[in-house]
Each structure stands twice: as structure tokens, then as C-alpha cells.
């Protein structure tokens, strides 16, 4: 299985202008409009990335447009977005008055918090993985913002002999408050009733997330869904306005862009990872959609 590259939390912290940081394991920061691209389409962050950490974005003012995997979310005030290491994210735009609090937790810190492996936190984790964005009531936003401030206070306890343990307990409290908030969010814990076509679309996306790097043909996905390629394209066209081949190409392009933004692999190796017959074929595919070669994109 090929694992796509991701930003480590220490690299992410370099991009944050002002933050409180505990050992690159717990970071709390404020994000404002100037930290994000503007509404000008020429300034959009089109390069997808993944973060080897969990990030909570508590929106307190303004709006922003963020892509999580295949879904575009318009972040509004007040709301919460949770980004996990398995998510592919893209930041498209923000309003000038955008303000948010960021809580970033390393995988190492989460692994050491054994309580997240037991209910209700484990259940909450799975719910948020499938539903990463949720609107909040004003009082809920105030409560979570208070926890952000509490994290900052605990991070600044430089001489505390049990600072790590205090931060772990703060995180446990934070997750319990999240669980309490989301108990009443029907959109989180209640599965929507899907039509047969919508179920097919959902299963197609699950297959695409798993196989897009290796399987580029519509026939593969149609066979897995036990339908014809023509019917699969008909469903996707009806529900999304895009054909099956278009969905496959866009997913493959997203994986290519992620890989090209890391210097660890050559263009030939990336072509192999993405199951192209050769580097030339990969180059033609990439240039068809991006207008430039893979090497030009990597240098841009």
C-alpha cells in the first residue's frame, strides 16, 4: 500500500505566525484572514496536502472555503472543522474578517492519550471522521473557545512537573465536551436515508479513495458495484454533473499533485506509484489538466 506524504506538525508550526506550542505535540494558534488566500482566484491554494496530526478549526468570525477529500465546505461562524491525517485538504479562500482558533495535536500525543480509544471518545472520533464539519450554537462555540484558552494556559506552565499529564487531561475534557455537544447533532450521529443511486455514489467514492492510484478505468469500479460502466456514469452525471471518468481523473490528479509537492520521489517513481505505463504517459495526463508538465508544477 502506498502512503502519501504529509506535513509533520513541526513543519506546520513553521507556517504559523503566532502560536503556543508544547514540544510540537500540542499547538494552539489564532488564524485570521491574512493567513489564508484571498478571494482572488489567482491566489487560491490548489495544491492538496495531508497533515500528520489532528487539527480542530473553531471558526469565530467570517467565512472560508475548504475542501476535505471530495467535498467543499463553506466554514461559517460559529462552526468546527476537524481535519485528520487521512483527510486530503485544500484551502480555497476566506473573507477578510475571517478569524478562527486552531488546536493541532500530534499523532504521538493522541497515541499516548489512551482514553481516546474508549467510548465516548472513540465513537466521537469515528463520527467526526465521516462528518468533519458541524455548525455550532453560540454557547457551544464559547465553551470550545474557553477550552482553547485553557490549552494555552496549560502550555505556558513551563515549570509544572506534570505538564504533559495536565495537557492530556485537558484534551480528555475537551473530547468529552465535544461528545456532549454532538449528542444533540442529528446530522452527526444519525445516518441519512439515501436513495439507491446515492448509495451507489457513496460506495463509488469509497472505492475511489482506496483504488484511485492503481485503477484508472471505469470498468473496474462498475464491476465492483455490480453495474455497467454506462449506468455508473449515468448515476454520477445525474447526481454530480460529472462522469465516472472525470471523477477518476480528478482523484488521480489530486494524488499526483500531493506527490509532486514532495522532493523525495522522482517523476518516474511517481508515475510508477500511480500505475502509469511510463513517465511520458503520466506527463501527458498531468499536462492535459494542469496545462504544465509535472516538473514545472513541482518547481512552481
Short mmCIF file of C-alpha atoms in Angstrom, two decimals:
data_model
loop_
_atom_site.label_atom_id
_atom_site.label_comp_id
_atom_site.label_asym_id
_atom_site.label_seq_id
_atom_site.Cartn_x
_atom_site.Cartn_y
_atom_site.Cartn_z
CA UNK A 1 0.00 0.00 0.00
CA UNK A 2 1.38 3.40 -0.97
CA UNK A 3 1.24 6.04 1.77
CA UNK A 4 1.04 9.61 0.50
CA UNK A 5 3.42 12.15 2.07
CA UNK A 6 2.12 14.53 4.71
CA UNK A 7 3.20 17.59 6.66
CA UNK A 8 4.57 16.84 10.11
CA UNK A 9 3.34 19.03 12.94
CA UNK A 10 6.78 20.67 13.30
CA UNK A 11 6.63 21.76 9.63
CA UNK A 12 3.12 23.03 10.09
CA UNK A 13 4.15 25.10 13.09
CA UNK A 14 6.73 26.93 10.94
CA UNK A 15 3.88 28.24 8.79
CA UNK A 16 2.01 29.68 11.79
CA UNK A 17 2.96 33.25 12.62
CA UNK A 18 1.95 33.16 16.29
CA UNK A 19 1.19 30.16 18.47
CA UNK A 20 1.60 28.48 21.84
CA UNK A 21 3.49 25.22 21.44
CA UNK A 22 4.23 22.28 23.71
CA UNK A 23 7.02 20.09 22.33
CA UNK A 24 5.48 20.20 18.85
CA UNK A 25 2.79 17.91 20.25
CA UNK A 26 0.13 20.47 21.18
CA UNK A 27 -0.22 23.77 19.31
CA UNK A 28 -2.87 26.45 19.79
CA UNK A 29 -2.92 29.32 17.31
CA UNK A 30 -5.13 32.10 16.04
CA UNK A 31 -5.87 32.30 12.32
CA UNK A 32 -7.02 35.49 10.64
CA UNK A 33 -7.88 36.45 7.09
CA UNK A 34 -4.32 37.43 6.27
CA UNK A 35 -3.16 33.85 6.95
CA UNK A 36 -5.30 32.47 4.13
CA UNK A 37 -5.52 33.14 0.40
CA UNK A 38 -7.84 35.92 -0.71
CA UNK A 39 -11.00 35.63 -2.80
CA UNK A 40 -8.93 36.34 -5.93
CA UNK A 41 -8.97 33.06 -7.96
CA UNK A 42 -5.32 33.62 -8.89
CA UNK A 43 -4.40 33.30 -5.20
CA UNK A 44 -6.18 30.03 -4.46
CA UNK A 45 -4.29 27.17 -2.81
CA UNK A 46 -4.86 24.49 -5.42
CA UNK A 47 -2.28 22.06 -4.07
CA UNK A 48 -3.78 19.39 -1.83
CA UNK A 49 -1.93 18.28 1.29
CA UNK A 50 -2.22 16.00 4.26
CA UNK A 51 -1.18 16.66 7.84
CA UNK A 52 0.28 14.01 10.14
CA UNK A 53 -1.73 15.46 13.02
CA UNK A 54 -5.30 16.20 14.04
CA UNK A 55 -6.43 19.80 13.65
CA UNK A 56 -9.53 21.42 15.08
CA UNK A 57 -10.54 24.71 13.45
CA UNK A 58 -13.01 26.69 15.54
CA UNK A 59 -14.48 29.41 13.33
CA UNK A 60 -15.33 32.53 15.35
CA UNK A 61 -15.85 35.14 12.63
CA UNK A 62 -16.23 35.42 8.87
CA UNK A 63 -16.21 32.59 6.32
CA UNK A 64 -13.73 30.38 4.46
CA UNK A 65 -13.92 27.73 1.75
CA UNK A 66 -12.06 24.49 2.44
CA UNK A 67 -12.06 21.20 0.53
CA UNK A 68 -11.99 17.95 2.54
CA UNK A 69 -11.44 14.95 0.28
CA UNK A 70 -14.18 15.30 -2.36
CA UNK A 71 -16.38 17.79 -0.51
CA UNK A 72 -16.27 21.59 -0.44
CA UNK A 73 -17.20 23.12 2.92
CA UNK A 74 -18.02 26.79 3.47
CA UNK A 75 -16.89 27.43 7.03
CA UNK A 76 -19.25 29.79 8.81
CA UNK A 77 -19.46 31.43 12.22
CA UNK A 78 -19.73 29.63 14.57
CA UNK A 79 -18.62 26.17 13.45
CA UNK A 80 -15.99 23.48 13.93
CA UNK A 81 -13.91 21.63 11.34
CA UNK A 82 -11.85 18.59 12.31
CA UNK A 83 -9.03 17.53 9.96
CA UNK A 84 -7.45 14.10 10.40
CA UNK A 85 -4.29 12.57 8.89
CA UNK A 86 -6.39 10.59 6.41
CA UNK A 87 -8.07 13.72 5.07
CA UNK A 88 -6.80 15.46 1.96
CA UNK A 89 -7.34 19.19 2.44
CA UNK A 90 -7.31 22.26 0.23
CA UNK A 91 -7.84 25.86 1.38
CA UNK A 92 -9.53 27.86 -1.36
CA UNK A 93 -10.49 31.24 0.07
CA UNK A 94 -11.54 33.26 3.11
CA UNK A 95 -13.25 36.50 3.94
CA UNK A 96 -11.17 39.44 5.11
CA UNK A 97 -12.77 39.30 8.57
CA UNK A 98 -12.12 35.56 9.00
CA UNK A 99 -10.98 34.57 12.49
CA UNK A 100 -10.53 31.11 13.97
CA UNK A 101 -8.73 29.24 16.71
CA UNK A 102 -6.61 26.23 15.74
CA UNK A 103 -5.86 23.28 18.01
CA UNK A 104 -3.26 20.95 16.49
CA UNK A 105 -2.35 17.64 18.14
CA UNK A 106 0.44 15.31 17.03
CA UNK A 107 -0.20 11.64 16.39
CA UNK A 108 2.24 10.83 19.17
CA UNK A 109 0.25 12.89 21.67
CA UNK A 110 -3.01 11.24 20.61
CA UNK A 111 -1.49 7.77 20.86
CA UNK A 112 -0.42 8.50 24.43
CA UNK A 113 -3.92 9.63 25.39
CA UNK A 114 -5.25 6.13 25.96
CA UNK A 115 -8.69 7.48 26.79
CA UNK A 116 -9.38 8.31 23.14
CA UNK A 117 -9.55 4.59 22.43
CA UNK A 118 -12.55 4.12 24.71
CA UNK A 119 -16.14 5.40 24.49
CA UNK A 120 -17.39 8.02 24.15
CA UNK A 121 -14.24 9.39 22.55
CA UNK A 122 -13.71 6.52 20.10
CA UNK A 123 -17.29 6.88 18.92
CA UNK A 124 -16.83 10.62 18.58
CA UNK A 125 -13.67 10.10 16.52
CA UNK A 126 -15.47 7.89 14.00
CA UNK A 127 -18.41 10.29 13.79
CA UNK A 128 -16.15 13.25 13.09
CA UNK A 129 -14.09 11.29 10.57
CA UNK A 130 -17.19 10.88 8.42
CA UNK A 131 -18.67 14.28 9.30
CA UNK A 132 -15.70 16.63 9.77
CA UNK A 133 -17.68 19.88 9.70
CA UNK A 134 -20.50 20.94 12.00
CA UNK A 135 -22.31 24.17 12.78
CA UNK A 136 -22.34 25.20 16.45
CA UNK A 137 -24.69 27.08 18.71
CA UNK A 138 -23.15 30.33 20.03
CA UNK A 139 -22.84 28.94 23.57
CA UNK A 140 -21.13 25.81 22.21
CA UNK A 141 -18.56 27.95 20.41
CA UNK A 142 -17.92 29.89 23.62
CA UNK A 143 -17.36 26.64 25.53
CA UNK A 144 -14.88 25.28 22.97
CA UNK A 145 -13.10 28.62 22.75
CA UNK A 146 -12.71 28.54 26.54
CA UNK A 147 -11.02 25.15 26.14
CA UNK A 148 -8.65 26.63 23.56
CA UNK A 149 -7.71 29.27 26.15
CA UNK A 150 -7.31 26.54 28.77
CA UNK A 151 -4.87 24.69 26.49
CA UNK A 152 -2.86 27.92 26.13
CA UNK A 153 -2.75 28.37 29.91
CA UNK A 154 -1.52 24.80 30.40
CA UNK A 155 1.10 25.12 27.63
CA UNK A 156 2.51 28.18 29.39
CA UNK A 157 3.05 26.26 32.66
CA UNK A 158 6.73 25.81 31.83
CA UNK A 159 7.77 24.85 35.37
CA UNK A 160 4.92 22.42 36.07
CA UNK A 161 6.30 18.96 36.90
CA UNK A 162 3.29 17.22 35.37
CA UNK A 163 2.65 19.47 32.39
CA UNK A 164 2.19 16.62 29.91
CA UNK A 165 -0.33 14.91 32.17
CA UNK A 166 -2.20 18.19 32.66
CA UNK A 167 -2.41 18.65 28.88
CA UNK A 168 -3.65 15.09 28.43
CA UNK A 169 -6.39 15.68 30.97
CA UNK A 170 -7.29 18.94 29.24
CA UNK A 171 -7.66 17.05 25.97
CA UNK A 172 -9.83 14.40 27.64
CA UNK A 173 -12.09 17.15 28.95
CA UNK A 174 -12.18 18.75 25.50
CA UNK A 175 -13.27 15.49 23.83
CA UNK A 176 -15.94 14.88 26.47
CA UNK A 177 -17.36 18.36 25.83
CA UNK A 178 -17.33 17.63 22.09
CA UNK A 179 -19.16 14.38 22.74
CA UNK A 180 -21.75 16.17 24.83
CA UNK A 181 -22.27 18.78 22.11
CA UNK A 182 -22.59 16.24 19.31
CA UNK A 183 -25.11 14.02 21.11
CA UNK A 184 -27.75 16.52 20.02
CA UNK A 185 -26.42 16.95 16.48
CA UNK A 186 -28.63 14.69 14.40
CA UNK A 187 -26.51 15.32 11.31
CA UNK A 188 -23.57 13.69 13.13
CA UNK A 189 -24.95 10.60 14.85
CA UNK A 190 -27.94 9.88 12.65
CA UNK A 191 -27.30 8.30 9.28
CA UNK A 192 -29.23 9.99 6.45
CA UNK A 193 -31.63 7.94 4.37
CA UNK A 194 -30.03 7.50 0.94
CA UNK A 195 -31.63 6.56 -2.34
CA UNK A 196 -30.25 3.59 -4.23
CA UNK A 197 -28.36 5.92 -6.57
CA UNK A 198 -26.94 7.88 -3.64
CA UNK A 199 -25.77 4.63 -2.04
CA UNK A 200 -24.03 3.73 -5.30
CA UNK A 201 -22.36 7.14 -5.35
CA UNK A 202 -21.20 6.75 -1.75
CA UNK A 203 -19.76 3.29 -2.47
CA UNK A 204 -18.07 4.62 -5.59
CA UNK A 205 -16.31 7.34 -3.55
CA UNK A 206 -15.15 4.76 -1.01
CA UNK A 207 -13.70 2.65 -3.83
CA UNK A 208 -12.13 5.73 -5.39
CA UNK A 209 -10.36 6.70 -2.16
CA UNK A 210 -8.87 3.21 -1.95
CA UNK A 211 -8.08 2.41 -5.59
CA UNK A 212 -7.66 5.69 -7.50
CA UNK A 213 -3.85 5.37 -7.59
CA UNK A 214 -3.89 1.94 -9.18
CA UNK A 215 -7.19 1.67 -11.07
CA UNK A 216 -7.84 4.30 -13.74
CA UNK A 217 -10.68 2.67 -15.69
CA UNK A 218 -14.44 2.98 -15.20
CA UNK A 219 -14.89 -0.76 -15.77
CA UNK A 220 -13.09 -1.64 -12.52
CA UNK A 221 -15.41 0.49 -10.36
CA UNK A 222 -18.54 -0.58 -12.22
CA UNK A 223 -17.62 -4.23 -11.77
CA UNK A 224 -17.08 -3.73 -8.03
CA UNK A 225 -20.53 -2.13 -7.82
CA UNK A 226 -22.09 -4.87 -9.97
CA UNK A 227 -23.44 -2.40 -12.54
CA UNK A 228 -22.48 -1.44 -16.08
CA UNK A 229 -19.96 1.36 -16.76
CA UNK A 230 -22.67 3.24 -18.63
CA UNK A 231 -25.06 3.12 -15.68
CA UNK A 232 -22.32 4.21 -13.27
CA UNK A 233 -21.55 7.26 -15.41
CA UNK A 234 -25.28 7.98 -15.70
CA UNK A 235 -25.67 7.97 -11.88
CA UNK A 236 -22.66 10.21 -11.32
CA UNK A 237 -23.69 12.59 -14.09
CA UNK A 238 -27.18 12.86 -12.61
CA UNK A 239 -26.02 13.40 -9.01
CA UNK A 240 -22.87 15.46 -9.54
CA UNK A 241 -22.78 16.69 -13.11
CA UNK A 242 -19.52 14.79 -13.72
CA UNK A 243 -18.96 11.45 -15.44
CA UNK A 244 -17.23 8.49 -13.79
CA UNK A 245 -14.08 9.00 -15.86
CA UNK A 246 -13.98 12.65 -14.78
CA UNK A 247 -14.21 11.64 -11.10
CA UNK A 248 -11.43 9.08 -11.55
CA UNK A 249 -9.16 11.53 -13.36
CA UNK A 250 -9.69 14.23 -10.73
CA UNK A 251 -8.92 11.82 -7.89
CA UNK A 252 -5.79 10.65 -9.70
CA UNK A 253 -4.74 14.24 -10.36
CA UNK A 254 -5.15 15.09 -6.68
CA UNK A 255 -2.85 12.21 -5.69
CA UNK A 256 -0.32 13.31 -8.32
CA UNK A 257 -0.27 16.89 -7.03
CA UNK A 258 0.31 15.72 -3.46
CA UNK A 259 3.24 13.52 -4.52
CA UNK A 260 4.78 16.16 -6.76
CA UNK A 261 4.96 18.66 -3.91
CA UNK A 262 7.40 16.43 -2.00
CA UNK A 263 11.00 16.10 -3.23
CA UNK A 264 11.51 12.53 -2.04
CA UNK A 265 10.38 10.84 -5.26
CA UNK A 266 11.41 11.30 -8.88
CA UNK A 267 8.84 11.91 -11.61
CA UNK A 268 9.40 8.35 -12.83
CA UNK A 269 8.80 6.95 -9.34
CA UNK A 270 5.59 8.96 -9.03
CA UNK A 271 4.44 7.66 -12.41
CA UNK A 272 5.07 4.12 -11.12
CA UNK A 273 3.26 4.81 -7.84
CA UNK A 274 0.24 6.00 -9.78
CA UNK A 275 0.33 2.98 -12.09
CA UNK A 276 1.08 4.80 -15.35
CA UNK A 277 2.76 2.73 -18.05
CA UNK A 278 5.65 5.21 -18.27
CA UNK A 279 6.71 8.73 -17.35
CA UNK A 280 5.64 10.13 -20.72
CA UNK A 281 2.06 8.89 -20.31
CA UNK A 282 1.92 10.39 -16.83
CA UNK A 283 3.26 13.69 -18.17
CA UNK A 284 0.61 13.87 -20.89
CA UNK A 285 -2.16 13.11 -18.38
CA UNK A 286 -0.94 15.78 -15.97
CA UNK A 287 -0.44 18.46 -18.64
CA UNK A 288 -3.92 17.79 -20.04
CA UNK A 289 -5.49 19.01 -16.82
CA UNK A 290 -2.91 21.41 -15.38
CA UNK A 291 -1.50 22.96 -18.56
CA UNK A 292 2.07 22.41 -17.39
CA UNK A 293 4.37 19.40 -17.01
CA UNK A 294 4.82 17.56 -13.70
CA UNK A 295 8.33 19.03 -13.37
CA UNK A 296 7.06 22.57 -14.00
CA UNK A 297 4.36 22.04 -11.37
CA UNK A 298 6.92 20.76 -8.87
CA UNK A 299 9.07 23.88 -9.38
CA UNK A 300 6.13 26.30 -9.21
#
